[in-house]
Coordinates of N, CA, C and O in Angstrom, one line a residue:
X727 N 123.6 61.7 133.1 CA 122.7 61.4 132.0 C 122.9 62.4 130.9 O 122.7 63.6 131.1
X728 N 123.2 61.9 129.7 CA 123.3 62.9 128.5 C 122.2 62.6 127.6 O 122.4 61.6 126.9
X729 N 120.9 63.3 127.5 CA 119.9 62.8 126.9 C 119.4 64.6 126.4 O 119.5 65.6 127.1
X730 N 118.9 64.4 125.4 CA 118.6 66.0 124.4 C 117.2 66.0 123.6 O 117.1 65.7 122.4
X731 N 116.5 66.4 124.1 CA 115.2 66.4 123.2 C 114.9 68.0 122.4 O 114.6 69.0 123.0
X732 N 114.9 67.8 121.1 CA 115.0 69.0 120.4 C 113.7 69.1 119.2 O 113.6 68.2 118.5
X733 N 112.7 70.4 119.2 CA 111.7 70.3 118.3 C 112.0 71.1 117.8 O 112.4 72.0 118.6
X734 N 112.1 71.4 116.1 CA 112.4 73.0 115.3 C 112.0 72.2 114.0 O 111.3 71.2 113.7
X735 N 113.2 73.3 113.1 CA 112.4 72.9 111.8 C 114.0 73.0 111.3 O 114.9 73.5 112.1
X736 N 114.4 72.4 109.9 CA 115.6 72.2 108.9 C 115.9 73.2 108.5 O 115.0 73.8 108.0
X737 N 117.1 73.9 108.5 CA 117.6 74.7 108.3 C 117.7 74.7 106.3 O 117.2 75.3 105.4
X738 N 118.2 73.9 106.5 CA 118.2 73.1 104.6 C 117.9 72.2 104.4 O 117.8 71.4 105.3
X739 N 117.5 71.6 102.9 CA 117.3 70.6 102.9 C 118.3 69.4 103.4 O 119.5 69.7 103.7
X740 N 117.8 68.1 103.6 CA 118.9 67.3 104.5 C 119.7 66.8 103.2 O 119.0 66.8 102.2
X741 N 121.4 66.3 103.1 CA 122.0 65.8 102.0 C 122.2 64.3 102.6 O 122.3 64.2 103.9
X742 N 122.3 63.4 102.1 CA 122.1 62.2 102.3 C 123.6 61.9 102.0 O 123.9 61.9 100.9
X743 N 124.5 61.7 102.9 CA 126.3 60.6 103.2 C 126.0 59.2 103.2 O 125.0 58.6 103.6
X744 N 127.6 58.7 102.5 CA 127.6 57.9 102.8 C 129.1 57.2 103.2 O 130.1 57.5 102.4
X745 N 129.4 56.2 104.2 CA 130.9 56.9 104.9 C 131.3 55.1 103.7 O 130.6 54.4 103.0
X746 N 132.6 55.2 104.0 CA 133.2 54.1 103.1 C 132.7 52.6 103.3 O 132.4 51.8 102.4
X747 N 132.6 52.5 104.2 CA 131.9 51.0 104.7 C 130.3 51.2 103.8 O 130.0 50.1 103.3
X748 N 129.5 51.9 103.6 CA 128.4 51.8 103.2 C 127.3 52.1 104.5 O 126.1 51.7 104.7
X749 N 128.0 53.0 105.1 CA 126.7 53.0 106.1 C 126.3 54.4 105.8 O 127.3 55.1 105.5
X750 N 125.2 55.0 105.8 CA 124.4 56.2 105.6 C 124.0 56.8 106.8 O 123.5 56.3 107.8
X751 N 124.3 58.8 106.4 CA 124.3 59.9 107.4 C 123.6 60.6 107.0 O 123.4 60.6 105.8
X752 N 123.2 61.3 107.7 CA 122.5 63.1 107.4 C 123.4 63.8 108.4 O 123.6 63.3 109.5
X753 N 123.8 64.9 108.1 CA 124.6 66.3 109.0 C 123.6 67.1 108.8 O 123.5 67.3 107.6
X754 N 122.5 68.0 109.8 CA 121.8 69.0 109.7 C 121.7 69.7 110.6 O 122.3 69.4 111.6
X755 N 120.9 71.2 110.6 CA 120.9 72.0 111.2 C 120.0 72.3 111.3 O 119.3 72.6 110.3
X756 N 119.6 72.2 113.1 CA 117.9 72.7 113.3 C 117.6 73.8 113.9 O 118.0 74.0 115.1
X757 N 116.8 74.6 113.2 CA 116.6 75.8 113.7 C 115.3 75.5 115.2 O 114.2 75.0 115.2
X758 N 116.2 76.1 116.1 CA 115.1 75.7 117.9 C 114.8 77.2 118.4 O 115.7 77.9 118.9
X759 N 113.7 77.6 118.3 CA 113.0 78.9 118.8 C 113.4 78.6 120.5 O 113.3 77.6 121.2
X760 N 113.8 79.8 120.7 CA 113.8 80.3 122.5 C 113.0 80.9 122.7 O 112.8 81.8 121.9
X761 N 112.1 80.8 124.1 CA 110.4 81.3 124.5 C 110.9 82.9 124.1 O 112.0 83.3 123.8
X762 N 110.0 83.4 124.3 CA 109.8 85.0 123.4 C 110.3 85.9 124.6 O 110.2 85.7 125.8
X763 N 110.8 86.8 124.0 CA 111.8 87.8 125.2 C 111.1 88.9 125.0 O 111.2 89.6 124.0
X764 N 110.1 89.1 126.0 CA 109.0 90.3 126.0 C 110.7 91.6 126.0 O 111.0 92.2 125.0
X765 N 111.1 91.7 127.1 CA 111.7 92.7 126.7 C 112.3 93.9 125.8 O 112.3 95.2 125.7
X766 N 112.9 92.1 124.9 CA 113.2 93.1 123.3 C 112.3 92.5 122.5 O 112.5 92.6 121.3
X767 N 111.0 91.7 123.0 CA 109.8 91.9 121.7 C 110.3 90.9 120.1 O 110.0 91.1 119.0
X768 N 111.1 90.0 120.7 CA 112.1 89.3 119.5 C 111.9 88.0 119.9 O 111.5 87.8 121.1
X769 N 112.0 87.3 119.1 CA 111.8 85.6 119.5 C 113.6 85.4 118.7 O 114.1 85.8 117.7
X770 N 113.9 84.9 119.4 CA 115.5 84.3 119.0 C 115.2 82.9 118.9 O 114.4 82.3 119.6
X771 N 116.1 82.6 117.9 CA 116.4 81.1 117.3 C 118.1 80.5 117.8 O 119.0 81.4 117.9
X772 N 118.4 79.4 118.1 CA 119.6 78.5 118.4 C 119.5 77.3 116.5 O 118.7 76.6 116.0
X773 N 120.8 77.8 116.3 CA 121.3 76.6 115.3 C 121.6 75.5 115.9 O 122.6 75.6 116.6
X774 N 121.2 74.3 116.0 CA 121.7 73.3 116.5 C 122.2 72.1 115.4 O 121.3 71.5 114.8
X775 N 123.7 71.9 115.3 CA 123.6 70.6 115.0 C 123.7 69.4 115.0 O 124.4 69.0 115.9
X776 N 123.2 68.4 114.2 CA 122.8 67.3 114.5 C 123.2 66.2 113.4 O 123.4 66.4 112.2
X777 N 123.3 65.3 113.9 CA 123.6 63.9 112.8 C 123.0 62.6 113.0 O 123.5 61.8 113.9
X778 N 122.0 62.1 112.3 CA 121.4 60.9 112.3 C 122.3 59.8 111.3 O 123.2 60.1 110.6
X779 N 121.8 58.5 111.4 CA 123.2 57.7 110.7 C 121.5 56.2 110.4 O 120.5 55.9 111.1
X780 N 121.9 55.7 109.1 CA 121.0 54.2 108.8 C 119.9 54.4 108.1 O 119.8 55.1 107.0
X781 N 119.1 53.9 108.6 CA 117.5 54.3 108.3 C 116.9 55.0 108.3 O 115.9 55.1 107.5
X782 N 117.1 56.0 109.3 CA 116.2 57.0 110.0 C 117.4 58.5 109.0 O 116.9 59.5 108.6
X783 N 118.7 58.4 108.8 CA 119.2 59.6 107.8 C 118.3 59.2 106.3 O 118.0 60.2 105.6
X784 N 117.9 58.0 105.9 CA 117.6 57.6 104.9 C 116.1 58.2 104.7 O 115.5 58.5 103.7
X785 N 115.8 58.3 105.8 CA 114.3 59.1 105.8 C 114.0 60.1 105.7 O 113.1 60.7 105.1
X786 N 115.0 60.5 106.6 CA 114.9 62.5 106.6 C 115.2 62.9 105.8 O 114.7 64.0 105.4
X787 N 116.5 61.9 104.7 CA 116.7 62.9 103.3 C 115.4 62.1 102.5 O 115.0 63.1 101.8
X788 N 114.7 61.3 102.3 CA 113.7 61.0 101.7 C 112.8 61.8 101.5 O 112.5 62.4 100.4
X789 N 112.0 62.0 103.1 CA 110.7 62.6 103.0 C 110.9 64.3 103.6 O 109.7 64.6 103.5
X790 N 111.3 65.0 104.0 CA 111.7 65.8 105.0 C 112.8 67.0 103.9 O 113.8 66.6 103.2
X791 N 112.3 67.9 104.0 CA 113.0 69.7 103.3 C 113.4 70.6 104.1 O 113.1 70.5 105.3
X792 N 114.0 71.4 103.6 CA 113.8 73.0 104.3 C 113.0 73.1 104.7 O 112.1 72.6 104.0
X793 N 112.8 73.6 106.2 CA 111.4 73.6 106.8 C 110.4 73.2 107.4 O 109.3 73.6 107.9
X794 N 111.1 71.6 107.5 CA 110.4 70.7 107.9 C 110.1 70.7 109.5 O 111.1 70.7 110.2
X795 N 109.1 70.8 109.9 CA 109.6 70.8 111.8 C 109.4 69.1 112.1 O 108.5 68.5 111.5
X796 N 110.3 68.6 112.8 CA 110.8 67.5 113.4 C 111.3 67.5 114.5 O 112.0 68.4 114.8
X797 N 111.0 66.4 115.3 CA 111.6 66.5 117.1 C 113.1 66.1 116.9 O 113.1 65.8 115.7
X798 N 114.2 65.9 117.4 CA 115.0 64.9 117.6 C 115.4 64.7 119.3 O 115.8 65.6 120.2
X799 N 115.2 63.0 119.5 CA 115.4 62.5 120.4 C 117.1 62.3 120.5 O 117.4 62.2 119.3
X800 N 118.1 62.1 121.2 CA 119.5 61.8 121.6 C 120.5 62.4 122.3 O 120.3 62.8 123.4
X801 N 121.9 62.5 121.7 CA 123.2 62.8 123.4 C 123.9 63.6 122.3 O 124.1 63.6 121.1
X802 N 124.3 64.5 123.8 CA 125.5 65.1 123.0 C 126.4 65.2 122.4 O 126.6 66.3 122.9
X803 N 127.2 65.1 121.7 CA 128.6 64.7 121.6 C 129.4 65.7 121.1 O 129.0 66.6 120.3
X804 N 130.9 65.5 121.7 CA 131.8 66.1 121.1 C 132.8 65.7 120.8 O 133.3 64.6 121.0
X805 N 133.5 66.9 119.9 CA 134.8 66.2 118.9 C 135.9 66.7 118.9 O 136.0 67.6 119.7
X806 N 136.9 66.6 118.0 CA 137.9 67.3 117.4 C 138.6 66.8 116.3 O 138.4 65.8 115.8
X807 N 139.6 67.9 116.0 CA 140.6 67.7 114.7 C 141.4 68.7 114.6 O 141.5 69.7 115.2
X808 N 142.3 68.3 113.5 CA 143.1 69.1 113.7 C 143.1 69.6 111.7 O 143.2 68.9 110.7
X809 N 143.0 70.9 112.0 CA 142.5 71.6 110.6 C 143.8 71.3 109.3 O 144.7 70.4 109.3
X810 N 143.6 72.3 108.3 CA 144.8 71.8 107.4 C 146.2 73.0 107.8 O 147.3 73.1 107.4
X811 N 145.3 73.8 108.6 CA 146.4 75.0 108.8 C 147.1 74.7 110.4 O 147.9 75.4 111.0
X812 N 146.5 73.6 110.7 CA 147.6 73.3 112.4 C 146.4 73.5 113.4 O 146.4 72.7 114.3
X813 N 145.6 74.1 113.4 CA 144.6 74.3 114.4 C 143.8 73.5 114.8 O 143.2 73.0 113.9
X814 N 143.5 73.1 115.9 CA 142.6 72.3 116.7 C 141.2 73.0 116.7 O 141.0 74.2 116.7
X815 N 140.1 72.1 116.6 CA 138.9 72.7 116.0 C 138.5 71.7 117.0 O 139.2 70.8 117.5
X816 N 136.9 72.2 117.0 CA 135.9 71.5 118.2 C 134.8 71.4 118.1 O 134.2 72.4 118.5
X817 N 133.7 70.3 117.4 CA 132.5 70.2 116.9 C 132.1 69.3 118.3 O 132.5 68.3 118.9
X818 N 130.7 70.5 118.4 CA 129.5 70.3 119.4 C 128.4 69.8 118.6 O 127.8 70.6 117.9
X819 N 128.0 68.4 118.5 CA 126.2 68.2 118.0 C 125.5 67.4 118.8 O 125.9 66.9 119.8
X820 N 124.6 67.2 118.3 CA 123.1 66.0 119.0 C 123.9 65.2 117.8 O 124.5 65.6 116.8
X821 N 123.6 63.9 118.5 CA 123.9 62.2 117.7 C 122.6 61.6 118.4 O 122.4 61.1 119.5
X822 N 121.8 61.8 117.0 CA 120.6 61.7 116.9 C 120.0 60.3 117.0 O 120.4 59.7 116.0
X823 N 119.1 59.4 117.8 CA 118.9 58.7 118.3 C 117.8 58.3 117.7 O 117.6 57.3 117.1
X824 N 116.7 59.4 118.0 CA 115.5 59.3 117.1 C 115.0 60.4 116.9 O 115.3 61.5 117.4
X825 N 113.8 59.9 115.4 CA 113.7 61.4 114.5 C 112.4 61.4 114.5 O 112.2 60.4 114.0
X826 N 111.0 62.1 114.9 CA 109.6 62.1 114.5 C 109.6 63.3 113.7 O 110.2 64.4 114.1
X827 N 108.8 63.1 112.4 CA 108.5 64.1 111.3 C 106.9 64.4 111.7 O 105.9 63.7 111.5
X828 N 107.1 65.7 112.5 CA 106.1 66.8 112.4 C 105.2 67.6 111.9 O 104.1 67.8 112.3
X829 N 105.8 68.1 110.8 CA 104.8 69.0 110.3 C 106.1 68.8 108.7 O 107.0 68.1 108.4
X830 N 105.2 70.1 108.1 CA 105.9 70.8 107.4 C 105.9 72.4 107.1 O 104.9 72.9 107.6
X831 N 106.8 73.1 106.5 CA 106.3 74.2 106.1 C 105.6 74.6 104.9 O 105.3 75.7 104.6
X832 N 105.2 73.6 104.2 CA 104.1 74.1 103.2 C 102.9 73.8 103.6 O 102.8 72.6 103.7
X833 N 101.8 74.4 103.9 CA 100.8 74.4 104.1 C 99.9 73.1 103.5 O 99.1 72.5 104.1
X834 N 100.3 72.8 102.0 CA 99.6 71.4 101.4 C 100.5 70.5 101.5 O 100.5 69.6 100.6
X835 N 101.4 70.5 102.5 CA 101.5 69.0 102.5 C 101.2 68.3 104.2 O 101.4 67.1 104.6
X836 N 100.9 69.3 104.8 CA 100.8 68.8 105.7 C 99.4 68.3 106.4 O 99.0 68.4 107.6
X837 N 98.8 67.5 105.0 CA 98.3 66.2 105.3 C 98.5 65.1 105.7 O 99.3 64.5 104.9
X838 N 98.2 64.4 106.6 CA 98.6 63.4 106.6 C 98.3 62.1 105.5 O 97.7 62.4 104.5
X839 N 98.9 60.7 105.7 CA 98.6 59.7 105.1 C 97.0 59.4 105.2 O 96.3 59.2 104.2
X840 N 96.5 59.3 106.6 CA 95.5 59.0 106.8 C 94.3 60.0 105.9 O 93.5 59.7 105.0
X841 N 94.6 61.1 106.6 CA 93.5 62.3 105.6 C 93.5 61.8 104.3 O 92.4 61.5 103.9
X842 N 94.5 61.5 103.5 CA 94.5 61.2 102.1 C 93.5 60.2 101.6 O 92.7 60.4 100.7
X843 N 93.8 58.9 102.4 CA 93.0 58.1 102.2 C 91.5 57.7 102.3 O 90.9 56.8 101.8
X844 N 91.2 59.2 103.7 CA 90.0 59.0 104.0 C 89.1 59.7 102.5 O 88.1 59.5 101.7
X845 N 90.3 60.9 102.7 CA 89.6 61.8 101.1 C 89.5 61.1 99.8 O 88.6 61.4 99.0
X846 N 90.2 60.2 99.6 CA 90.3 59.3 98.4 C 88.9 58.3 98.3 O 88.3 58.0 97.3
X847 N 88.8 57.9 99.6 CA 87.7 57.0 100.1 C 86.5 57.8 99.6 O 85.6 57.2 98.9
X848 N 86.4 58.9 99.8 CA 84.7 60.0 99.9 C 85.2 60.4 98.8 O 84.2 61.1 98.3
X849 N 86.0 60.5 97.9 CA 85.9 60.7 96.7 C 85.2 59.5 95.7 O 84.2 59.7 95.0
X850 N 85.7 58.4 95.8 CA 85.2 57.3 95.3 C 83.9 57.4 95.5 O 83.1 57.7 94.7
X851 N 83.7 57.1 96.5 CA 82.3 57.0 97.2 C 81.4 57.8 96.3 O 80.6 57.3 95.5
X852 N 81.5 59.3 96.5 CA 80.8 60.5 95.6 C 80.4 59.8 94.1 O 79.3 59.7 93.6
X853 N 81.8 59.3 93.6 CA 82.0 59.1 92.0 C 80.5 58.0 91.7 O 79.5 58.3 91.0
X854 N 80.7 57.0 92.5 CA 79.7 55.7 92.3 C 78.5 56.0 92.7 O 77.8 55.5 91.9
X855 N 77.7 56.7 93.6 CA 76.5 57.0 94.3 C 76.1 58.7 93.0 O 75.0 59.2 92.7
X856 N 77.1 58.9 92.7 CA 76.5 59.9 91.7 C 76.5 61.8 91.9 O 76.3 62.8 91.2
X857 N 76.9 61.5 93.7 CA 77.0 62.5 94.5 C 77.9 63.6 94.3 O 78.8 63.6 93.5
X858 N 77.7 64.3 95.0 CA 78.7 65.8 94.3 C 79.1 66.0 95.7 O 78.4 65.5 96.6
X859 N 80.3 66.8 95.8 CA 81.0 67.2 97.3 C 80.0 68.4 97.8 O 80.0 68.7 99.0
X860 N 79.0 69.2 97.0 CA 78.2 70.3 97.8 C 76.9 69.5 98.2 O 76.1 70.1 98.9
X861 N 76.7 68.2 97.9 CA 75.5 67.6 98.2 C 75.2 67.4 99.7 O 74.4 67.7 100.5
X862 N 76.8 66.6 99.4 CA 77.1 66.5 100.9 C 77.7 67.2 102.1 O 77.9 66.8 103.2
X863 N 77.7 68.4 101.6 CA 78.3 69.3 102.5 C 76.9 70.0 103.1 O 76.7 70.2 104.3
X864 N 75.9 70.4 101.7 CA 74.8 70.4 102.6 C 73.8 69.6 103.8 O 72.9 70.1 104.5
X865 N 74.3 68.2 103.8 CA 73.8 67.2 104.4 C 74.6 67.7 105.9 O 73.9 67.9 106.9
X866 N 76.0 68.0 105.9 CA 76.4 68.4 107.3 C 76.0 69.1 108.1 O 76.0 68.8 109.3
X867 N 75.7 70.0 107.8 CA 75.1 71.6 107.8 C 73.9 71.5 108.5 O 73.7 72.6 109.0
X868 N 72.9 70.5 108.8 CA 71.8 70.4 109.3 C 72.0 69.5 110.5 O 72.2 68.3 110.3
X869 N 71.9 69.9 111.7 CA 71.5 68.8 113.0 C 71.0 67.6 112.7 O 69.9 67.1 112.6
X870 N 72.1 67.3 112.5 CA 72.4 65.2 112.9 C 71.3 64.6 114.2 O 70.7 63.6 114.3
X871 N 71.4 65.8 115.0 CA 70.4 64.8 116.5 C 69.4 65.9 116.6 O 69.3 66.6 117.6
X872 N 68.5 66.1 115.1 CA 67.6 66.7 115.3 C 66.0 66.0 115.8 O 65.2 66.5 116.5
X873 N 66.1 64.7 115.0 CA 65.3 63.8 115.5 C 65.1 62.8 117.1 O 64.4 61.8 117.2
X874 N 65.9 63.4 118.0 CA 66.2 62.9 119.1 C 65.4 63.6 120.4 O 65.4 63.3 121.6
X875 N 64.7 64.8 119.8 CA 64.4 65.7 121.1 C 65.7 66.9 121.5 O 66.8 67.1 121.0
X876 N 64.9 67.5 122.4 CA 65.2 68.2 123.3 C 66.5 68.2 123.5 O 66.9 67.1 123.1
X877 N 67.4 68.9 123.8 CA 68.9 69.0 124.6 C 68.7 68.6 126.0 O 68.1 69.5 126.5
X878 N 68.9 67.8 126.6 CA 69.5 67.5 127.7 C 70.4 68.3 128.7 O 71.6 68.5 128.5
X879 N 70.0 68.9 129.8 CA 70.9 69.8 130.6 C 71.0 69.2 132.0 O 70.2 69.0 132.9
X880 N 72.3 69.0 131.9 CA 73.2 68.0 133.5 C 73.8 69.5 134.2 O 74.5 70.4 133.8
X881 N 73.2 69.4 135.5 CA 73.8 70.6 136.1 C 75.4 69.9 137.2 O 75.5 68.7 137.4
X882 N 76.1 70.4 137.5 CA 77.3 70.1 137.9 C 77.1 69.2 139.0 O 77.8 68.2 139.2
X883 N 76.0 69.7 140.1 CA 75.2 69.0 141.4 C 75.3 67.2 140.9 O 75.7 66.3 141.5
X884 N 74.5 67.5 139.5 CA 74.3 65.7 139.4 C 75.7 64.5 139.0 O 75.7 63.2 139.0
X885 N 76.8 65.3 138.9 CA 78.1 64.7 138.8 C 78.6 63.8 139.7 O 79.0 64.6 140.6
X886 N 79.0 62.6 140.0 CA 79.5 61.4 140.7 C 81.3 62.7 141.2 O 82.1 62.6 142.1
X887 N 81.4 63.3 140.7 CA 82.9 63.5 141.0 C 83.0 64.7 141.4 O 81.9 65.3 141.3
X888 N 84.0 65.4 141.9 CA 84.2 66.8 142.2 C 85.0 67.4 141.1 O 85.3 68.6 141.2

């Protein structure tokens, strides 16, 4: 079974190929942390590279930079050629299967779609009702289940399970 699951972040931005028939690549390099070496007190990094091809290179160069952390799902593969000076050369990469976009390294953009929308929503909302964002922030700030009573205390004894 040759199967490679890889989480890091883009070494550079991705450059977007495209081979003569019209089909579209990304060639990148992902930077993959190895667990921390108490010894020498250093966290070491592995360059890995990698090649996605279609839709999914069309995305990573779209949405995705320097820095980006992204998983990639796929297999090994290896190659060769023969250089301009006579030498045989030997390219090791992942032939990238699938790509999930993780994070990022700028701190504001790693909002999501959803956050956006929700903020966009409570923004409107504020604009029409007349409300200000500290109005409502003071409204959080106060026990929601203050009108409910008492706290409720379940001791472990009364639990159906172990």
């Amino acid at each position: 079974m040759n199967k490679v699951i890889l989480i890091g972040r883009l070494v550079r931005d991705p450059e977007l190929g495209v081979t003569p028939s019209n089909v579209s690549f990304v060639k990148f390099d992902l930077a993959v942390d190895r667990p921390y070496n108490s010894e020498k007190q250093t966290r070491e990094v592995d360059f890995i590279s990698c090649v996605v091809w279609r839709k999914q290179a069309e995305n990573l160069h779209k949405y995705c930079h320097k820095g980006s952390q992204i998983a990639v799902e796929g297999k090994i593969q290896t190659r060769n050629y023969t250089a301009q000076d006579g030498s045989k050369r030997y390219i090791t990469e992942v032939l990238s299967d699938n790509i999930t976009f993780l994070g990022s390294a700028n701190k504001q953009e790693q909002k999501t779609v959803g956050e956006e929308v929700v903020e966009e929503v409570v923004n409107n909302m504020l604009k029409q009702t007349g409300a200000t964002q500290s109005d409502t922030e003071s409204d959080t700030q106060t026990d929601p289940f203050a009108e409910f009573g008492e706290e409720v205390v379940i001791n472990d004894d009364d639990l159906p399970f172990d």
